Each structure stands twice: as C-alpha cells, then as structure tokens.
Tab-separated table of C-alpha atoms and ligand atoms in Angstrom:
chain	number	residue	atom	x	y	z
A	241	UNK	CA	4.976	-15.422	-24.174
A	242	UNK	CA	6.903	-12.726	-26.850
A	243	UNK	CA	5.201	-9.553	-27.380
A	244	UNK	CA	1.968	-11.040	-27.998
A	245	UNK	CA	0.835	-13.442	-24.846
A	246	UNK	CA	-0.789	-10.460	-23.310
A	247	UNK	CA	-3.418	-8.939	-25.687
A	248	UNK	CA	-4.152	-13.131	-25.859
A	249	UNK	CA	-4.501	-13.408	-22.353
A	250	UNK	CA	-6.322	-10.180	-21.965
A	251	UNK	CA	-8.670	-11.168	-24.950
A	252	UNK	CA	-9.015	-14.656	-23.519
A	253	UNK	CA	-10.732	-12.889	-20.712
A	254	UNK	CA	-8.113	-13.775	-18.278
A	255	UNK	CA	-7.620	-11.136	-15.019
A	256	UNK	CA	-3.389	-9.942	-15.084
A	257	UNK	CA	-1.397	-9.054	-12.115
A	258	UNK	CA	1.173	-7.322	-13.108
A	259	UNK	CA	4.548	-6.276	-11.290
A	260	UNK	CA	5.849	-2.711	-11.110
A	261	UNK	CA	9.182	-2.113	-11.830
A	262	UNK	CA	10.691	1.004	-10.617
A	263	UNK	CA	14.307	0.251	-9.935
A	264	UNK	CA	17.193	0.002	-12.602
A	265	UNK	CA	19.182	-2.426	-10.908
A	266	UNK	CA	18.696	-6.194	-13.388
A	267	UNK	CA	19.034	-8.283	-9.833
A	268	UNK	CA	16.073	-6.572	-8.300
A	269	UNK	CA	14.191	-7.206	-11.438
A	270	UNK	CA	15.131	-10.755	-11.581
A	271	UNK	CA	13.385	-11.149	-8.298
A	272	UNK	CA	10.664	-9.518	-9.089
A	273	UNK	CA	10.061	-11.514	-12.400
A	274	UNK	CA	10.004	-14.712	-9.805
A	275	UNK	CA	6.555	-13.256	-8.132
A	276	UNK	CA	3.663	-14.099	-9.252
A	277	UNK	CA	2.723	-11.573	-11.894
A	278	UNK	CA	1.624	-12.172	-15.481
A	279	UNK	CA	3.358	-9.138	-16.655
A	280	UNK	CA	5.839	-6.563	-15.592
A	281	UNK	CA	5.617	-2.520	-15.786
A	282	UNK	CA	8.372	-0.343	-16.154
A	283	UNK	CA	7.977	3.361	-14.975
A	284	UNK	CA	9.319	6.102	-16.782
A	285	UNK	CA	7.510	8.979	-15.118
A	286	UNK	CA	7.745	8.613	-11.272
A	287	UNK	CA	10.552	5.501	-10.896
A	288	UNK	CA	14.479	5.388	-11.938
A	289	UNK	CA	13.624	3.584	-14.995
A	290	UNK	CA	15.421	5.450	-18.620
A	291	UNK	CA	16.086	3.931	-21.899
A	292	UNK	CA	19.022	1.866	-20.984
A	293	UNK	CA	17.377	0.007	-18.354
A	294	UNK	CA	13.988	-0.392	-20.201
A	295	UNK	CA	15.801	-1.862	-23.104
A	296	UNK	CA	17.748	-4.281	-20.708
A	297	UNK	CA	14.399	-4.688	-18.348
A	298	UNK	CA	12.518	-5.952	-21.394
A	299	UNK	CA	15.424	-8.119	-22.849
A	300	UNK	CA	15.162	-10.200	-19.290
A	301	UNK	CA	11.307	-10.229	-18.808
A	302	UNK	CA	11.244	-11.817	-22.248
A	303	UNK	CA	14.182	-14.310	-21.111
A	304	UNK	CA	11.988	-14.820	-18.050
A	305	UNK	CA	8.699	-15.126	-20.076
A	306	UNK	CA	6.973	-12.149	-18.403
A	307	UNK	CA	5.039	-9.480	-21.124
A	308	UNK	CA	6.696	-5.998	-20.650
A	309	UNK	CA	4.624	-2.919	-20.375
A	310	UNK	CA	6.270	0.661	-20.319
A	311	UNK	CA	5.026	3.774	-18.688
A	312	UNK	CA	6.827	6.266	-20.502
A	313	UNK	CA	6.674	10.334	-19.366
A	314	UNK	CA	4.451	12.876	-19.318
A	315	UNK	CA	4.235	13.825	-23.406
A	316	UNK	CA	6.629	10.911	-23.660
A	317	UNK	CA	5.129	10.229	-27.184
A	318	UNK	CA	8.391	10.284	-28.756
A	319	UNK	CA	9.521	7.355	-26.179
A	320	UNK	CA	6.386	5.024	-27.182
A	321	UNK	CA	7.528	3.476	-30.672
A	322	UNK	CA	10.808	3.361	-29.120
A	323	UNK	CA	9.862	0.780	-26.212
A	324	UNK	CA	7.611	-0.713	-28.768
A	325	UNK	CA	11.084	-1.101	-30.957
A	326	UNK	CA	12.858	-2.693	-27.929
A	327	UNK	CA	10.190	-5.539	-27.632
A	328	UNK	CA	7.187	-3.706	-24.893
A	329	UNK	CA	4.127	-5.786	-25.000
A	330	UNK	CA	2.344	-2.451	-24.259
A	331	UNK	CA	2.517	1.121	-23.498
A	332	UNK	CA	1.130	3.640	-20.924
A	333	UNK	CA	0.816	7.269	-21.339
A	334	UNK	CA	0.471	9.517	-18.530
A	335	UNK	CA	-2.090	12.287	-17.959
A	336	UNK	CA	-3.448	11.842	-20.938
A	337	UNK	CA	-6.473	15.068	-21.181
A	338	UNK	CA	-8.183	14.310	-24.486
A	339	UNK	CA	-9.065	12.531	-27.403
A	340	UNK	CA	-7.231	14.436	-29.210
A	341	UNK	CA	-3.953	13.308	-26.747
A	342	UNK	CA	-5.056	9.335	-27.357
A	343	UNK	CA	-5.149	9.869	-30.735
A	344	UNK	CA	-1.572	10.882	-30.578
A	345	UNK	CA	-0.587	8.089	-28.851
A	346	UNK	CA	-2.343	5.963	-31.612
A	347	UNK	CA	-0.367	7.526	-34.442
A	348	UNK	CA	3.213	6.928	-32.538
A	349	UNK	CA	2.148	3.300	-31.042
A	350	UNK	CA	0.337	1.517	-34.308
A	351	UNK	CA	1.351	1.119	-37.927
A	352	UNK	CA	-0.122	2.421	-40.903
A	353	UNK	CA	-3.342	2.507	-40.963
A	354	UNK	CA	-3.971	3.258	-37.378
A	355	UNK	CA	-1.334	5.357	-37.175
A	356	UNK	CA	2.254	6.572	-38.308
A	357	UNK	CA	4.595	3.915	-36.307
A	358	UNK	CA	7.882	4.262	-38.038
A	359	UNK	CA	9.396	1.004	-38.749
A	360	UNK	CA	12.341	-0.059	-37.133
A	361	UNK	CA	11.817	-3.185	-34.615
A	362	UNK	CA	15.065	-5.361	-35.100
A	363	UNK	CA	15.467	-5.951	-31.027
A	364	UNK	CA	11.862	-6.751	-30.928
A	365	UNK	CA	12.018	-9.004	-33.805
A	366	UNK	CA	14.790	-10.778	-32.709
A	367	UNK	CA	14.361	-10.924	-29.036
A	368	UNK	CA	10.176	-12.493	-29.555
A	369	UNK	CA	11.604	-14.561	-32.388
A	370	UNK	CA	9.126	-13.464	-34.828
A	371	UNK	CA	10.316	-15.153	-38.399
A	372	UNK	CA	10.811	-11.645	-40.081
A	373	UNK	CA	10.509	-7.786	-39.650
A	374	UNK	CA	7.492	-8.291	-41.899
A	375	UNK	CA	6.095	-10.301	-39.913
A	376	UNK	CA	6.279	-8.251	-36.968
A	377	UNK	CA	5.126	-5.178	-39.388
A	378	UNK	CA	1.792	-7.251	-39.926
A	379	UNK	CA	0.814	-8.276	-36.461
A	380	UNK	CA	2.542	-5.260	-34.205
A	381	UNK	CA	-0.947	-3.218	-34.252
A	382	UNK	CA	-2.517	-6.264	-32.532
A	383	UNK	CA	0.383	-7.705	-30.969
A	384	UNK	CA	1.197	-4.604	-29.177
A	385	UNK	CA	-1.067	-2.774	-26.599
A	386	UNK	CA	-1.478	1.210	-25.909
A	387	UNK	CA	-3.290	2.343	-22.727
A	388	UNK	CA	-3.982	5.718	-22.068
A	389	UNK	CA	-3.987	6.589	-18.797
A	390	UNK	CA	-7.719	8.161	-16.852
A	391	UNK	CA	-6.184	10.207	-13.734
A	392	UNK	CA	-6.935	13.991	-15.287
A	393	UNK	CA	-10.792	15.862	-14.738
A	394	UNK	CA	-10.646	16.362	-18.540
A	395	UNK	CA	-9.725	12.752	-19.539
A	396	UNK	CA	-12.652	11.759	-17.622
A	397	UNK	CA	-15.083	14.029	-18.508
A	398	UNK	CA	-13.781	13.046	-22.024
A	399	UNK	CA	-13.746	9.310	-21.164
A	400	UNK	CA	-16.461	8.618	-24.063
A	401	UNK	CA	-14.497	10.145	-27.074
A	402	UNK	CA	-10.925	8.742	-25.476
A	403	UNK	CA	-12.663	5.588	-25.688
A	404	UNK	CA	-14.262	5.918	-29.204
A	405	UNK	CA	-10.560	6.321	-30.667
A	406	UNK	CA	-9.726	3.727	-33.091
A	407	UNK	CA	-6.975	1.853	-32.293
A	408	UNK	CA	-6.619	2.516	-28.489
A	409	UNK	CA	-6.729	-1.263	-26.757
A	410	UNK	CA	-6.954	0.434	-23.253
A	411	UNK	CA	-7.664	2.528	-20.517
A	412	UNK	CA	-5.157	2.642	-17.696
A	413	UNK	CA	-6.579	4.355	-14.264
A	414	UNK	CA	-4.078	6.160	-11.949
A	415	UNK	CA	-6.282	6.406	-8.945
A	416	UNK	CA	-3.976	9.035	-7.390
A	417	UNK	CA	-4.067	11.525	-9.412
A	418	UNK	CA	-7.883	10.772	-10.160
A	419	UNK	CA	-8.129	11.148	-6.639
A	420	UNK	CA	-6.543	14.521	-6.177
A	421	UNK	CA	-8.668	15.753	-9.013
A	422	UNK	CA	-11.816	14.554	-8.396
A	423	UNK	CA	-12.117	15.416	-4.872
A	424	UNK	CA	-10.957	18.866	-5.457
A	425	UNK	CA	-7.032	18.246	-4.018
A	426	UNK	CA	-7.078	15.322	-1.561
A	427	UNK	CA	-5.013	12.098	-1.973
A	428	UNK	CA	-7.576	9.921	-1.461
A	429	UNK	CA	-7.216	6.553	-3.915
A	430	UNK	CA	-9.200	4.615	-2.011
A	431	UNK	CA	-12.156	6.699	-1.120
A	432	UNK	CA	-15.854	6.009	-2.216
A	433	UNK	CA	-14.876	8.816	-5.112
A	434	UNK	CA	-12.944	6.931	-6.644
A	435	UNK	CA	-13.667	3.461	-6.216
A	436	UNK	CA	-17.194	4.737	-8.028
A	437	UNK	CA	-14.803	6.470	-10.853
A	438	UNK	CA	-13.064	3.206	-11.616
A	439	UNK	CA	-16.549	0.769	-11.902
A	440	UNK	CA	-18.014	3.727	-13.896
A	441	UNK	CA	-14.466	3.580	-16.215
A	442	UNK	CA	-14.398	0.022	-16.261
A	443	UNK	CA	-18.065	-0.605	-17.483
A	444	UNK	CA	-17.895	2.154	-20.196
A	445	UNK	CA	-14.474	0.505	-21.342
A	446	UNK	CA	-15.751	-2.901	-21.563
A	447	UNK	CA	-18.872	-1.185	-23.347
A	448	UNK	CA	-16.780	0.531	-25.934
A	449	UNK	CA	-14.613	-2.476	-26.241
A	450	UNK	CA	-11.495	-1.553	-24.729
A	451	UNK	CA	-9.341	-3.022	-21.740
A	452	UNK	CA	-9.134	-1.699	-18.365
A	453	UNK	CA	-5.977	-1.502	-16.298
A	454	UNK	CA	-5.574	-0.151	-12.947
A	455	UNK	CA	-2.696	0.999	-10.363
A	456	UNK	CA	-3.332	-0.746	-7.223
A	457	UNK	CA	-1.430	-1.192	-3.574
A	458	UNK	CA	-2.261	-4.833	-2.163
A	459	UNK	CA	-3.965	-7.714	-2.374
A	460	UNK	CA	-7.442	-6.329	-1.010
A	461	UNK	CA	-7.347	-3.590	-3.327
A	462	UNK	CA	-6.474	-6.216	-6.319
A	463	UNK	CA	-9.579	-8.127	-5.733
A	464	UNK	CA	-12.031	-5.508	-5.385
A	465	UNK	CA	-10.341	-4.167	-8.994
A	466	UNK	CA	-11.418	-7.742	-10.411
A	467	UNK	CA	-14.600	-7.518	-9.238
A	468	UNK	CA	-15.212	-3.592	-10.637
A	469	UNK	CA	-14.474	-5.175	-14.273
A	470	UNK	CA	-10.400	-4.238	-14.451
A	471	UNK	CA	-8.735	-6.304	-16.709
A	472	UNK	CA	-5.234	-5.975	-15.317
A	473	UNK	CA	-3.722	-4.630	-12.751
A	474	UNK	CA	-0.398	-3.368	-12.127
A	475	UNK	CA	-0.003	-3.862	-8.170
A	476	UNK	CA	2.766	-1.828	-5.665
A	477	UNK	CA	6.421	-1.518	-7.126
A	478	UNK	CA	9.689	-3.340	-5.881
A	479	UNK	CA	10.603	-0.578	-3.416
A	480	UNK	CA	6.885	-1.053	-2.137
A	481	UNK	CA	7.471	-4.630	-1.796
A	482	UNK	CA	10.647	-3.803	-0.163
A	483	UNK	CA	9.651	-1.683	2.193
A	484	UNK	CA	6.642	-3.867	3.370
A	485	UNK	CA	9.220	-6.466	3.672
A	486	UNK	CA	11.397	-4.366	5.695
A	487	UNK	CA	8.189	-3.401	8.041
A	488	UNK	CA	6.835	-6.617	8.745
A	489	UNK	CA	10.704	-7.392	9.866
A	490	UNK	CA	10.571	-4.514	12.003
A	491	UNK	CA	7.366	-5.319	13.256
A	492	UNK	CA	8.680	-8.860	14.233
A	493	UNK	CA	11.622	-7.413	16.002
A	494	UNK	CA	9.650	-5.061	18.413
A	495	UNK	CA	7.596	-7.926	19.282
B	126	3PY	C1	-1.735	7.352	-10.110
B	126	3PY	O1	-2.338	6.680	-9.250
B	126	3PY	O2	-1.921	8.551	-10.306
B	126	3PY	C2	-0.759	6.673	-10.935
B	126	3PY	O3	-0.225	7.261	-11.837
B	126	3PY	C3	-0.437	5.245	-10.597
B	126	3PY	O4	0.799	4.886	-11.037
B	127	MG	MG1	-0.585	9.321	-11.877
C-alpha cells in the first residue's frame, strides 16, 4: 500500500482501524501487523517507541503492507519530517493549542508551497518504491498525512481556525486529555462530554474538509466513532491487547 494507500483509502471514504504500537520489540509488532487493522500507529509520546524502532517499525509495516502513522512528542516538530523521511504514511502531533501550532506542523510535514519540508527521503523512496526522489518530492504533500491532535481547551475552542489551515489533512482526537480538560480535571473519555466533543469535531472537520481520527479502547467504542463521522481510528495498543489477553485467561482460570 506504500506511503500513499491511506490518504486513498481515507479519500475513498473508507472507515480505518488502525493498530497502536507502543512496544519496541519487531516480534510484537509482527503480531500485531497480523490483526486486522488497516494501518499501524507508532507512539512517541506515552509508549517505548524512539527513532530506531520507528525507522525499523515502518520498514516492516511496509514489508507487511500496513500504512505507518507516527505520534511523535509533545513539540516533536523537529521529529515530523524525519518519520516522514523514514517512509510514515502520516503524522500526529500532540497537544496541539492553536492555529498558529498546526501551522507549524504544516511547514515541517509538507513541501514547498505548503510548507518548508526539507528534502531528504531516500528510505522512503526506496522502501515505497517510488521511481525517483522527484517523484516522491511531487506527490509527498498528498501522499503523506498530518493530523493535529484536539485534546487541549484552546485547540478546541480554536477548532475553526486549526481547521481552516491550509495543508492540514486531519484532526486527531485524544479523548483523554479532552476529557480531563473539558470536564474541569476528571478522566472521563467516555462520558456524555465528550462523546458530544467528538460528533461536534467530527462534523466541523468533515465541513471544513479535513479527516477525523480518534483514540479509542474496544470494539463498542470503535463503532460508535464510525457512526459520530471519524474517519479512522486508532484502537487500544499491544500491551492493551496483551493485557486483555492475559485477563480473559485469568478470568478462565478462576472459573
Ligand atoms: C488521549 O486520549 O489523550 C490520547 O492522547 C490518546 O492517545
Ligand atoms: Mg493525549
């Protein structure tokens, strides 16, 4: 699927599931790539992931023919043409507070015009087989998605000018930290709050054109997503599958 599948898929109209990769280790990821997920995440700010294991996370997805999305750090701008170098279909930033913050983003994650991408993608030319760096140079702005995460009370009371930033292709929703803002310090991610916050995101995205993406924990939560307009949706982690695994064994056991 290379670096561009997803913003086809997405544009198609098609709904993503995407896993969350948190661990370095490349066997975990392996068997995560065999779920059923139309694109993987790697996390930067809260999981184990660093450059090393990005660049080698991304090398397998492509082998595997999974899309690879980063979430780089908090202020991680300096990290997002470098992901985008190592052949990410896409890019998350974290607590994002402005439009001033998405434009940012823009000028690290897009080429001239958009932005101020410096060239360099050899791995990602190479590893999605695109015929030349040139090439890549010409269709990287489309090819190549940048989400700014909604999860601060200034991002979304500045929802309408994040989303009226040119070259932005998305907004991604961390309904944690949304939740812990919004309801004045409880983590709530499922509460009425919220679930409100994410149709209201989701309809003003579509309205301004952009893509919605979404943290979620299960299967429930996946489908109520799709039905609130979310485009994709990045869903648990490996340790989270792992550790439901490990329950419902225990729960078998004490039976
Ligand atoms: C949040 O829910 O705050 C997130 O960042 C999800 O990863
Ligand atoms: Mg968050």
């Amino acid at each position: 699927m290379g670096a561009s599948g997803l913003r086809a898929r997405l544009a198609g109209g098609d709904f993503i599931v995407s896993g969350w990769s948190s661990m370095r280790d490349v066997i975990i990821l392996e068997r995560l790539l065999q779920g059923p997920f139309g694109a993987v995440a790697f996390d930067m700010q809260h999981g184990m992931h660093d450059e090393a294991s990005v660049a080698a996370g991304i090398q397998l997805a492509a082998h595997m023919g999974t899309p690879a999305i980063v979430r780089v750090p908090v202020d991680g701008y300096p990290l997002v043409s470098r992901v985008l170098d190592f052949g990410a279909a896409g890019v998350i930033l974290p607590m994002i507070e402005t439009a001033e913050d998405a434009r940012r983003l823009v000028a690290v994650a897009k080429y001239p015009p958009l932005g101020s991408r410096s060239y360099g993608p050899t791995r990602a030319v190479q590893l999605h087989r695109y015929a030349s760096g040139a090439e890549y140079f010409q269709r990287a702005n489309h090819d190549t998605l940048a989400f700014a995460m909604i999860e601060t009370p200034a991002a979304y009371a500045a929802l309408n000018e994040i989303l009226a930033v040119e070259g932005l292709d998305g907004v991604f929703i961390g309904p944690s930290d949304l939740s812990i803002a919004l309801s004045g310090g409880r983590l709530d991610h499922a509460g009425q709050q919220v679930q409100d916050a994410i149709a209201d995101i989701a309809a003003r995205a579509r309205d301004a054109g952009k893509f919605t993406a979404l943290y979620v924990f299960d299967a429930p939560e996946t489908r109520r997503a799709r039905a609130l307009g979310c485009d994709l949706v990045t869903i648990s982690s490996d340790l989270g599958i792992f550790g439901a695994g490990l329950k419902a064994l225990s729960d078998t056991l004490a039976d």
